[in-house]
Amino acid sequence: MYWRGGHPFQHGAVDETLRTLLWKALSLVRYCLLPVLLLVQPAPAQEPAPEIVPQAEIAPQTQIGIFQSPPFVSGAPGRYEGMAIELWEMVSAELGLTPRYTAYPTLRELVAAVSSGEVDAAVTNLTITRRRAEAVSFSQPWYDSGMRIMVPDEGTSSFGSVVSGLRNAGHLRAYAWLVLVIVVSTILLTLFDRRFDKDFPRRWREGIAESFHHVMSIATTGKASRKNLFGWVGRIWSALWLVCGVAVVAYITSSVTSVMTAVSLEQQIDSLADLPGKTTGVIADSSAEDYLAELGIATRPYKDLDAAVAALKSGRVDAIVGDAPVLEYHAHHNPDDEMTVVGSLFHPDKYGFAFPHESALARQVTLKILALRESGELEELRLKYFGSTP
């Protein structure tokens, strides 16, 4: 047997029938066993299907903590209003949420309530700071702000500051001597008139009252009201009394005027650079309190702006530092307080809504705020409350 192309048994002694059977057997093996061998081969490895993590569900009813700070949050239970409230209502409507509001007396308590999970979010003009971000998560900022300074209207000086200026200048001691001179003069004049003036009241209280009125008339107006008992000598003494009275009036007037001018110039505050050495009122646990503490400026915290303004009017603080839009709103809507906001904007900051860490609500609210910003609705809301570029 030999091989020369074609089928392997094409030549040789094997007869034609045997060759045909062998060829068919080989063909059967080839066509039957090959598919079996392919089936038993290991299948190629496939990429595992990605694990589907269900998104955390957001409860339709949300507990919202607020802090009163007009024009961002104001009103009373059941009828809260303001820019922050209106923005939150817009976001809640988009997310299908029903907010229930709880007011907190201080910013510190509000942030603590969010951090502990007592409420689902904080809605107010809450400045985004590093310290707060360690305790809560913030949404996308929705308002760009900064700080300014509130002071009494120009030209006003508190009674306490004038008295302090008079004391520092030594005028109060001089006034004390004047009072002593008036008292002694009243007693001596009473004794003198009781002896030499037969028409002088005999009762002591009436006589002292008459003498005191005479002495005060000379001290305040320079005019003598008693009658002359000693002729030309009495005239000379009356003239001397007039000179003393004019000198007293001139001294008191000039001292008070000079001190008030000095106090007005000394207490004039136009910028952040004028605050060192002064006592500044701030809202307790606000970003203004933290910022001024870093600068070494003395602060006195108050629970809200109304309390701080009352302290400023009474002279307990020299100025108030706070969020610019809040101070400007208060000065504009409370003209009877006679306050003005001075200086340019400093320490720019941003407001955001606060949430507990890992809150599913934070991301959803951020997306809605971005959508409102892109659509222009957020700017329209800002113009509604402030009407101009901040």
Tab-separated table of C-alpha atoms in Angstrom:
chain	number	residue	atom	x	y	z
A	1	MET	CA	0.000	0.000	0.000
A	2	TYR	CA	1.263	3.401	-0.864
A	3	TRP	CA	-0.060	7.040	-0.589
A	4	ARG	CA	-0.345	9.265	-3.587
A	5	GLY	CA	-3.087	11.716	-2.934
A	6	GLY	CA	-6.798	11.109	-2.940
A	7	HIS	CA	-8.247	8.583	-0.470
A	8	PRO	CA	-5.778	6.571	1.633
A	9	PHE	CA	-6.862	3.175	0.244
A	10	GLN	CA	-7.088	4.201	-3.353
A	11	HIS	CA	-4.440	1.595	-4.391
A	12	GLY	CA	-3.530	-1.781	-2.951
A	13	ALA	CA	-4.843	-5.307	-2.530
A	14	VAL	CA	-7.907	-4.389	-0.565
A	15	ASP	CA	-10.923	-4.735	-2.702
A	16	GLU	CA	-13.268	-1.943	-3.587
A	17	THR	CA	-15.958	-2.943	-1.036
A	18	LEU	CA	-13.600	-2.858	1.919
A	19	ARG	CA	-12.224	0.537	0.952
A	20	THR	CA	-15.711	1.982	0.739
A	21	LEU	CA	-16.645	0.706	4.200
A	22	LEU	CA	-13.480	2.085	5.786
A	23	TRP	CA	-13.974	5.492	4.207
A	24	LYS	CA	-17.538	5.705	5.470
A	25	ALA	CA	-16.405	4.722	8.987
A	26	LEU	CA	-13.818	7.527	9.032
A	27	SER	CA	-16.376	10.040	7.829
A	28	LEU	CA	-18.809	8.963	10.543
A	29	VAL	CA	-16.149	9.416	13.252
A	30	ARG	CA	-15.264	12.853	11.902
A	31	TYR	CA	-18.794	14.186	11.728
A	32	CYS	CA	-20.113	12.636	14.950
A	33	LEU	CA	-17.299	12.983	17.457
A	34	LEU	CA	-16.170	16.509	16.574
A	35	PRO	CA	-19.351	18.222	17.858
A	36	VAL	CA	-19.136	16.194	21.065
A	37	LEU	CA	-15.547	17.324	21.652
A	38	LEU	CA	-16.571	20.955	21.123
A	39	LEU	CA	-19.398	20.624	23.638
A	40	VAL	CA	-17.199	19.359	26.459
A	41	GLN	CA	-14.704	22.263	26.136
A	42	PRO	CA	-14.943	24.820	29.015
A	43	ALA	CA	-17.009	27.900	28.174
A	44	PRO	CA	-15.128	31.234	28.184
A	45	ALA	CA	-15.416	33.289	31.409
A	46	GLN	CA	-18.043	36.063	31.332
A	47	GLU	CA	-17.967	39.440	33.099
A	48	PRO	CA	-20.099	39.374	36.282
A	49	ALA	CA	-23.220	41.467	36.076
A	50	PRO	CA	-22.904	44.763	38.001
A	51	GLU	CA	-24.585	44.744	41.347
A	52	ILE	CA	-27.642	46.947	41.377
A	53	VAL	CA	-27.712	49.018	44.538
A	54	PRO	CA	-31.174	50.314	45.265
A	55	GLN	CA	-31.363	54.049	45.837
A	56	ALA	CA	-32.246	55.122	49.350
A	57	GLU	CA	-35.829	56.109	49.636
A	58	ILE	CA	-36.790	59.607	50.749
A	59	ALA	CA	-39.761	59.879	53.037
A	60	PRO	CA	-42.480	62.129	51.557
A	61	GLN	CA	-42.871	63.995	54.865
A	62	THR	CA	-39.685	65.754	55.960
A	63	GLN	CA	-38.836	67.392	59.291
A	64	ILE	CA	-37.225	70.769	58.614
A	65	GLY	CA	-35.392	72.895	61.190
A	66	ILE	CA	-35.403	76.676	60.708
A	67	PHE	CA	-33.855	79.766	62.303
A	68	GLN	CA	-35.655	83.113	62.062
A	69	SER	CA	-33.560	85.556	60.014
A	70	PRO	CA	-35.543	87.984	57.817
A	71	PRO	CA	-35.737	88.198	54.854
A	72	PHE	CA	-34.709	84.527	54.525
A	73	VAL	CA	-36.931	83.078	57.256
A	74	SER	CA	-39.667	84.925	59.145
A	75	GLY	CA	-43.220	84.487	60.347
A	76	ALA	CA	-44.811	82.103	62.817
A	77	PRO	CA	-45.790	78.397	62.905
A	78	GLY	CA	-48.113	77.610	60.041
A	79	ARG	CA	-47.163	80.695	58.023
A	80	TYR	CA	-43.392	80.859	57.665
A	81	GLU	CA	-42.095	82.879	54.747
A	82	GLY	CA	-38.901	84.315	53.275
A	83	MET	CA	-36.488	83.546	50.464
A	84	ALA	CA	-35.093	80.361	52.042
A	85	ILE	CA	-38.582	79.071	52.838
A	86	GLU	CA	-39.863	79.825	49.344
A	87	LEU	CA	-36.861	78.147	47.733
A	88	TRP	CA	-37.327	75.063	49.903
A	89	GLU	CA	-41.018	74.911	49.001
A	90	MET	CA	-40.078	74.980	45.301
A	91	VAL	CA	-37.584	72.136	45.775
A	92	SER	CA	-40.050	70.141	47.903
A	93	ALA	CA	-42.716	70.456	45.220
A	94	GLU	CA	-40.300	69.068	42.621
A	95	LEU	CA	-39.366	66.137	44.868
A	96	GLY	CA	-42.916	65.451	46.076
A	97	LEU	CA	-42.076	66.243	49.704
A	98	THR	CA	-44.246	67.694	52.460
A	99	PRO	CA	-42.138	69.779	54.866
A	100	ARG	CA	-42.954	70.220	58.547
A	101	TYR	CA	-41.099	73.134	60.140
A	102	THR	CA	-39.594	73.364	63.624
A	103	ALA	CA	-38.021	76.651	64.767
A	104	TYR	CA	-34.791	76.643	66.796
A	105	PRO	CA	-33.683	79.605	68.966
A	106	THR	CA	-30.013	79.566	67.928
A	107	LEU	CA	-27.922	78.474	64.973
A	108	ARG	CA	-25.912	76.181	67.233
A	109	GLU	CA	-29.030	74.230	68.241
A	110	LEU	CA	-30.209	74.072	64.634
A	111	VAL	CA	-26.928	72.597	63.371
A	112	ALA	CA	-26.863	70.144	66.295
A	113	ALA	CA	-30.403	68.998	65.452
A	114	VAL	CA	-29.372	68.292	61.852
A	115	SER	CA	-26.178	66.508	62.882
A	116	SER	CA	-28.054	64.194	65.271
A	117	GLY	CA	-30.761	63.412	62.720
A	118	GLU	CA	-33.477	65.114	64.762
A	119	VAL	CA	-34.474	66.966	61.573
A	120	ASP	CA	-33.906	66.089	57.931
A	121	ALA	CA	-32.590	69.505	56.868
A	122	ALA	CA	-31.801	73.027	58.057
A	123	VAL	CA	-33.432	75.842	56.118
A	124	THR	CA	-32.162	79.376	56.757
A	125	ASN	CA	-29.319	81.606	55.566
A	126	LEU	CA	-26.765	79.118	56.908
A	127	THR	CA	-23.215	79.999	55.892
A	128	ILE	CA	-21.126	77.087	54.623
A	129	THR	CA	-18.020	76.819	56.816
A	130	ARG	CA	-15.401	74.162	57.419
A	131	ARG	CA	-16.443	73.710	61.047
A	132	ARG	CA	-20.076	73.151	60.123
A	133	ALA	CA	-19.171	70.868	57.226
A	134	GLU	CA	-17.529	68.534	59.738
A	135	ALA	CA	-20.899	68.094	61.471
A	136	VAL	CA	-23.354	68.201	58.546
A	137	SER	CA	-23.475	67.929	54.756
A	138	PHE	CA	-24.353	70.940	52.616
A	139	SER	CA	-26.281	71.313	49.406
A	140	GLN	CA	-25.177	73.288	46.390
A	141	PRO	CA	-24.833	76.963	47.499
A	142	TRP	CA	-27.907	78.975	46.568
A	143	TYR	CA	-26.907	82.513	47.646
A	144	ASP	CA	-23.616	84.455	47.538
A	145	SER	CA	-23.243	86.773	50.498
A	146	GLY	CA	-20.672	88.405	52.765
A	147	MET	CA	-20.432	90.585	55.861
A	148	ARG	CA	-21.000	94.275	56.519
A	149	ILE	CA	-21.151	96.574	59.552
A	150	MET	CA	-24.183	98.236	61.143
A	151	VAL	CA	-23.751	101.416	63.215
A	152	PRO	CA	-26.028	104.190	64.507
A	153	ASP	CA	-26.782	106.949	62.024
A	154	GLU	CA	-24.020	109.525	61.621
A	155	GLY	CA	-23.830	112.225	64.249
A	156	THR	CA	-25.503	110.275	67.044
A	157	SER	CA	-23.754	109.552	70.359
A	158	SER	CA	-25.121	107.536	73.221
A	159	PHE	CA	-25.492	109.058	76.695
A	160	GLY	CA	-23.147	106.459	78.120
A	161	SER	CA	-20.388	107.290	75.654
A	162	VAL	CA	-20.696	111.037	76.411
A	163	VAL	CA	-20.510	110.431	80.171
A	164	SER	CA	-17.493	108.202	79.646
A	165	GLY	CA	-15.837	110.913	77.564
A	166	LEU	CA	-16.522	113.555	80.224
A	167	ARG	CA	-15.038	111.306	82.891
A	168	ASN	CA	-11.933	110.560	80.851
A	169	ALA	CA	-11.401	114.273	80.183
A	170	GLY	CA	-11.709	115.146	83.891
A	171	HIS	CA	-14.866	117.222	83.460
A	172	LEU	CA	-16.968	115.106	85.813
A	173	ARG	CA	-14.657	116.026	88.686
A	174	ALA	CA	-15.042	119.711	87.834
A	175	TYR	CA	-18.830	119.260	87.720
A	176	ALA	CA	-18.708	117.683	91.174
A	177	TRP	CA	-16.895	120.753	92.518
A	178	LEU	CA	-19.525	122.989	90.931
A	179	VAL	CA	-22.284	121.038	92.635
A	180	LEU	CA	-20.482	121.404	95.949
A	181	VAL	CA	-20.115	125.171	95.411
A	182	ILE	CA	-23.832	125.440	94.585
A	183	VAL	CA	-24.823	123.562	97.741
A	184	VAL	CA	-22.517	125.644	99.973
A	185	SER	CA	-23.632	128.888	98.299
A	186	THR	CA	-27.282	127.977	98.834
A	187	ILE	CA	-26.711	127.388	102.565
A	188	LEU	CA	-24.630	130.578	103.073
A	189	LEU	CA	-27.077	132.695	101.080
A	190	THR	CA	-29.962	131.337	103.160
A	191	LEU	CA	-28.188	132.198	106.410
A	192	PHE	CA	-27.255	135.647	105.104
A	193	ASP	CA	-30.755	136.568	103.902
A	194	ARG	CA	-32.424	135.257	107.051
A	195	ARG	CA	-30.324	137.728	109.032
A	196	PHE	CA	-30.327	140.813	106.811
A	197	ASP	CA	-33.550	140.536	104.755
A	198	LYS	CA	-36.672	140.980	106.816
A	199	ASP	CA	-38.860	139.845	103.887
A	200	PHE	CA	-36.974	136.542	103.492
A	201	PRO	CA	-39.105	133.451	104.308
A	202	ARG	CA	-38.731	132.358	107.902
A	203	ARG	CA	-39.346	128.651	107.307
A	204	TRP	CA	-36.121	126.836	106.498
A	205	ARG	CA	-37.408	124.754	103.583
A	206	GLU	CA	-38.921	127.811	101.922
A	207	GLY	CA	-35.777	129.852	102.516
A	208	ILE	CA	-33.467	127.155	101.170
A	209	ALA	CA	-35.693	126.733	98.111
A	210	GLU	CA	-35.575	130.506	97.498
A	211	SER	CA	-31.775	130.620	97.813
A	212	PHE	CA	-31.281	127.525	95.664
A	213	HIS	CA	-33.414	129.042	92.896
A	214	HIS	CA	-31.339	132.225	93.059
A	215	VAL	CA	-28.012	130.377	92.905
A	216	MET	CA	-29.147	128.173	90.001
A	217	SER	CA	-30.423	131.215	88.140
A	218	ILE	CA	-26.973	132.749	88.317
A	219	ALA	CA	-25.248	129.461	87.424
A	220	THR	CA	-27.407	128.703	84.380
A	221	THR	CA	-28.442	132.106	83.013
A	222	GLY	CA	-26.063	134.571	84.625
A	223	LYS	CA	-28.968	136.622	85.981
A	224	ALA	CA	-29.439	137.612	89.640
A	225	SER	CA	-33.007	137.580	90.891
A	226	ARG	CA	-32.568	138.739	94.523
A	227	LYS	CA	-32.908	142.340	95.618
A	228	ASN	CA	-29.920	144.538	96.405
A	229	LEU	CA	-29.472	145.022	100.159
A	230	PHE	CA	-26.183	146.920	100.250
A	231	GLY	CA	-26.348	149.669	97.638
A	232	TRP	CA	-23.325	150.091	95.379
A	233	VAL	CA	-21.435	147.286	97.158
A	234	GLY	CA	-24.314	144.953	96.458
A	235	ARG	CA	-24.223	146.008	92.794
A	236	ILE	CA	-20.581	145.044	92.539
A	237	TRP	CA	-21.249	141.686	94.137
A	238	SER	CA	-24.141	141.100	91.739
A	239	ALA	CA	-21.863	141.886	88.796
A	240	LEU	CA	-19.289	139.424	90.071
A	241	TRP	CA	-22.013	136.792	90.422
A	242	LEU	CA	-23.034	137.419	86.806
A	243	VAL	CA	-19.456	136.891	85.604
A	244	CYS	CA	-19.247	133.639	87.556
A	245	GLY	CA	-22.557	132.457	86.116
A	246	VAL	CA	-21.524	133.218	82.535
A	247	ALA	CA	-18.209	131.422	83.104
A	248	VAL	CA	-19.985	128.348	84.492
A	249	VAL	CA	-22.432	128.196	81.581
A	250	ALA	CA	-19.647	128.664	79.040
A	251	TYR	CA	-17.529	125.947	80.652
A	252	ILE	CA	-20.341	123.385	80.798
A	253	THR	CA	-21.434	124.097	77.229
A	254	SER	CA	-17.935	123.969	75.764
A	255	SER	CA	-16.935	120.819	77.684
A	256	VAL	CA	-20.027	118.858	76.668
A	257	THR	CA	-19.771	120.014	73.046
A	258	SER	CA	-16.089	119.151	72.766
A	259	VAL	CA	-16.596	115.721	74.323
A	260	MET	CA	-19.539	114.912	72.045
A	261	THR	CA	-17.473	115.921	69.010
A	262	ALA	CA	-14.529	113.839	70.166
A	263	VAL	CA	-16.746	110.831	70.913
A	264	SER	CA	-18.413	111.111	67.492
A	265	LEU	CA	-15.043	111.180	65.733
A	266	GLU	CA	-13.573	108.450	67.919
A	267	GLN	CA	-16.518	106.118	67.473
A	268	GLN	CA	-16.887	106.686	63.738
A	269	ILE	CA	-16.767	103.253	62.123
A	270	ASP	CA	-16.610	102.972	58.361
A	271	SER	CA	-14.820	99.678	57.734
A	272	LEU	CA	-13.389	96.524	59.279
A	273	ALA	CA	-10.171	98.417	60.051
A	274	ASP	CA	-12.050	100.617	62.566
A	275	LEU	CA	-13.252	97.703	64.714
A	276	PRO	CA	-10.071	96.833	66.719
A	277	GLY	CA	-10.466	98.255	70.207
A	278	LYS	CA	-14.260	98.318	69.894
A	279	THR	CA	-16.885	95.882	71.181
A	280	THR	CA	-18.858	94.360	68.323
A	281	GLY	CA	-22.254	92.704	68.529
A	282	VAL	CA	-22.790	89.440	66.603
A	283	ILE	CA	-25.379	86.694	66.298
A	284	ALA	CA	-24.412	83.800	68.570
A	285	ASP	CA	-22.551	80.963	66.785
A	286	SER	CA	-22.618	82.808	63.465
A	287	SER	CA	-19.797	82.904	60.934
A	288	ALA	CA	-19.292	86.586	61.891
A	289	GLU	CA	-18.522	85.580	65.477
A	290	ASP	CA	-15.951	83.017	64.308
A	291	TYR	CA	-14.351	85.416	61.831
A	292	LEU	CA	-13.974	88.318	64.284
A	293	ALA	CA	-12.582	85.943	66.918
A	294	GLU	CA	-9.857	84.943	64.436
A	295	LEU	CA	-9.016	88.635	63.970
A	296	GLY	CA	-8.851	89.221	67.735
A	297	ILE	CA	-11.771	91.691	67.744
A	298	ALA	CA	-13.880	91.732	70.919
A	299	THR	CA	-17.401	90.440	70.329
A	300	ARG	CA	-20.590	90.168	72.339
A	301	PRO	CA	-23.021	87.481	71.085
A	302	TYR	CA	-26.809	87.884	71.001
A	303	LYS	CA	-29.535	85.372	70.229
A	304	ASP	CA	-30.887	87.377	67.280
A	305	LEU	CA	-30.477	90.656	65.404
A	306	ASP	CA	-33.189	92.484	67.362
A	307	ALA	CA	-31.313	91.890	70.619
A	308	ALA	CA	-28.050	93.040	69.030
A	309	VAL	CA	-29.685	96.237	67.713
A	310	ALA	CA	-31.088	96.991	71.183
A	311	ALA	CA	-27.569	96.658	72.612
A	312	LEU	CA	-26.205	98.967	69.915
A	313	LYS	CA	-28.850	101.612	70.632
A	314	SER	CA	-28.061	101.525	74.362
A	315	GLY	CA	-24.309	101.797	73.794
A	316	ARG	CA	-23.394	98.330	75.084
A	317	VAL	CA	-21.700	97.598	71.759
A	318	ASP	CA	-20.117	99.955	69.222
A	319	ALA	CA	-21.217	98.162	66.047
A	320	ILE	CA	-22.819	94.995	64.701
A	321	VAL	CA	-21.173	92.688	62.178
A	322	GLY	CA	-23.368	90.223	60.329
A	323	ASP	CA	-24.584	88.942	56.988
A	324	ALA	CA	-24.906	91.885	54.619
A	325	PRO	CA	-28.406	91.129	53.261
A	326	VAL	CA	-29.810	90.627	56.768
A	327	LEU	CA	-28.365	93.920	58.084
A	328	GLU	CA	-29.437	95.854	54.995
A	329	TYR	CA	-32.963	94.459	55.190
A	330	HIS	CA	-33.296	95.384	58.868
A	331	ALA	CA	-31.980	98.940	58.367
A	332	HIS	CA	-34.326	99.497	55.425
A	333	HIS	CA	-37.467	98.108	57.080
A	334	ASN	CA	-36.877	99.606	60.565
A	335	PRO	CA	-36.134	103.310	59.992
A	336	ASP	CA	-37.144	104.187	63.560
A	337	ASP	CA	-34.059	102.346	64.837
A	338	GLU	CA	-31.902	104.983	63.067
A	339	MET	CA	-29.297	102.454	61.979
A	340	THR	CA	-27.171	102.446	58.854
A	341	VAL	CA	-24.994	99.811	57.179
A	342	VAL	CA	-21.506	101.042	56.299
A	343	GLY	CA	-18.383	99.813	54.547
A	344	SER	CA	-17.938	97.495	51.623
A	345	LEU	CA	-18.635	93.768	51.591
A	346	PHE	CA	-15.911	91.652	53.235
A	347	HIS	CA	-15.310	87.968	53.957
A	348	PRO	CA	-17.491	86.618	51.085
A	349	ASP	CA	-19.412	83.459	51.912
A	350	LYS	CA	-22.215	81.259	50.585
A	351	TYR	CA	-25.490	79.928	51.966
A	352	GLY	CA	-26.581	76.307	51.661
A	353	PHE	CA	-29.131	73.903	53.113
A	354	ALA	CA	-27.699	71.456	55.678
A	355	PHE	CA	-28.395	67.708	55.986
A	356	PRO	CA	-27.199	64.825	58.142
A	357	HIS	CA	-24.177	63.014	56.719
A	358	GLU	CA	-25.091	60.244	54.257
A	359	SER	CA	-28.503	61.811	53.678
A	360	ALA	CA	-30.104	60.771	50.399
A	361	LEU	CA	-31.955	64.083	50.401
A	362	ALA	CA	-28.769	66.168	50.035
A	363	ARG	CA	-27.984	65.024	46.488
A	364	GLN	CA	-31.578	65.333	45.320
A	365	VAL	CA	-31.877	68.885	46.652
A	366	THR	CA	-28.556	69.846	45.072
A	367	LEU	CA	-29.758	68.640	41.659
A	368	LYS	CA	-32.968	70.641	41.993
A	369	ILE	CA	-31.086	73.797	43.039
A	370	LEU	CA	-28.816	73.441	40.007
A	371	ALA	CA	-31.868	73.026	37.792
A	372	LEU	CA	-33.494	76.149	39.264
A	373	ARG	CA	-30.266	78.096	38.746
A	374	GLU	CA	-29.966	76.999	35.117
A	375	SER	CA	-33.617	77.835	34.408
A	376	GLY	CA	-33.264	81.323	35.926
A	377	GLU	CA	-35.926	80.718	38.591
A	378	LEU	CA	-33.401	81.055	41.425
A	379	GLU	CA	-32.323	84.477	40.142
A	380	GLU	CA	-35.952	85.556	39.825
A	381	LEU	CA	-36.510	84.543	43.446
A	382	ARG	CA	-33.506	86.583	44.573
A	383	LEU	CA	-34.689	89.640	42.632
A	384	LYS	CA	-38.094	89.294	44.288
A	385	TYR	CA	-36.545	89.855	47.728
A	386	PHE	CA	-33.566	92.101	46.987
A	387	GLY	CA	-34.172	93.612	43.583
A	388	SER	CA	-30.519	94.152	42.656
A	389	THR	CA	-27.198	92.387	42.371
A	390	PRO	CA	-25.808	91.551	45.834
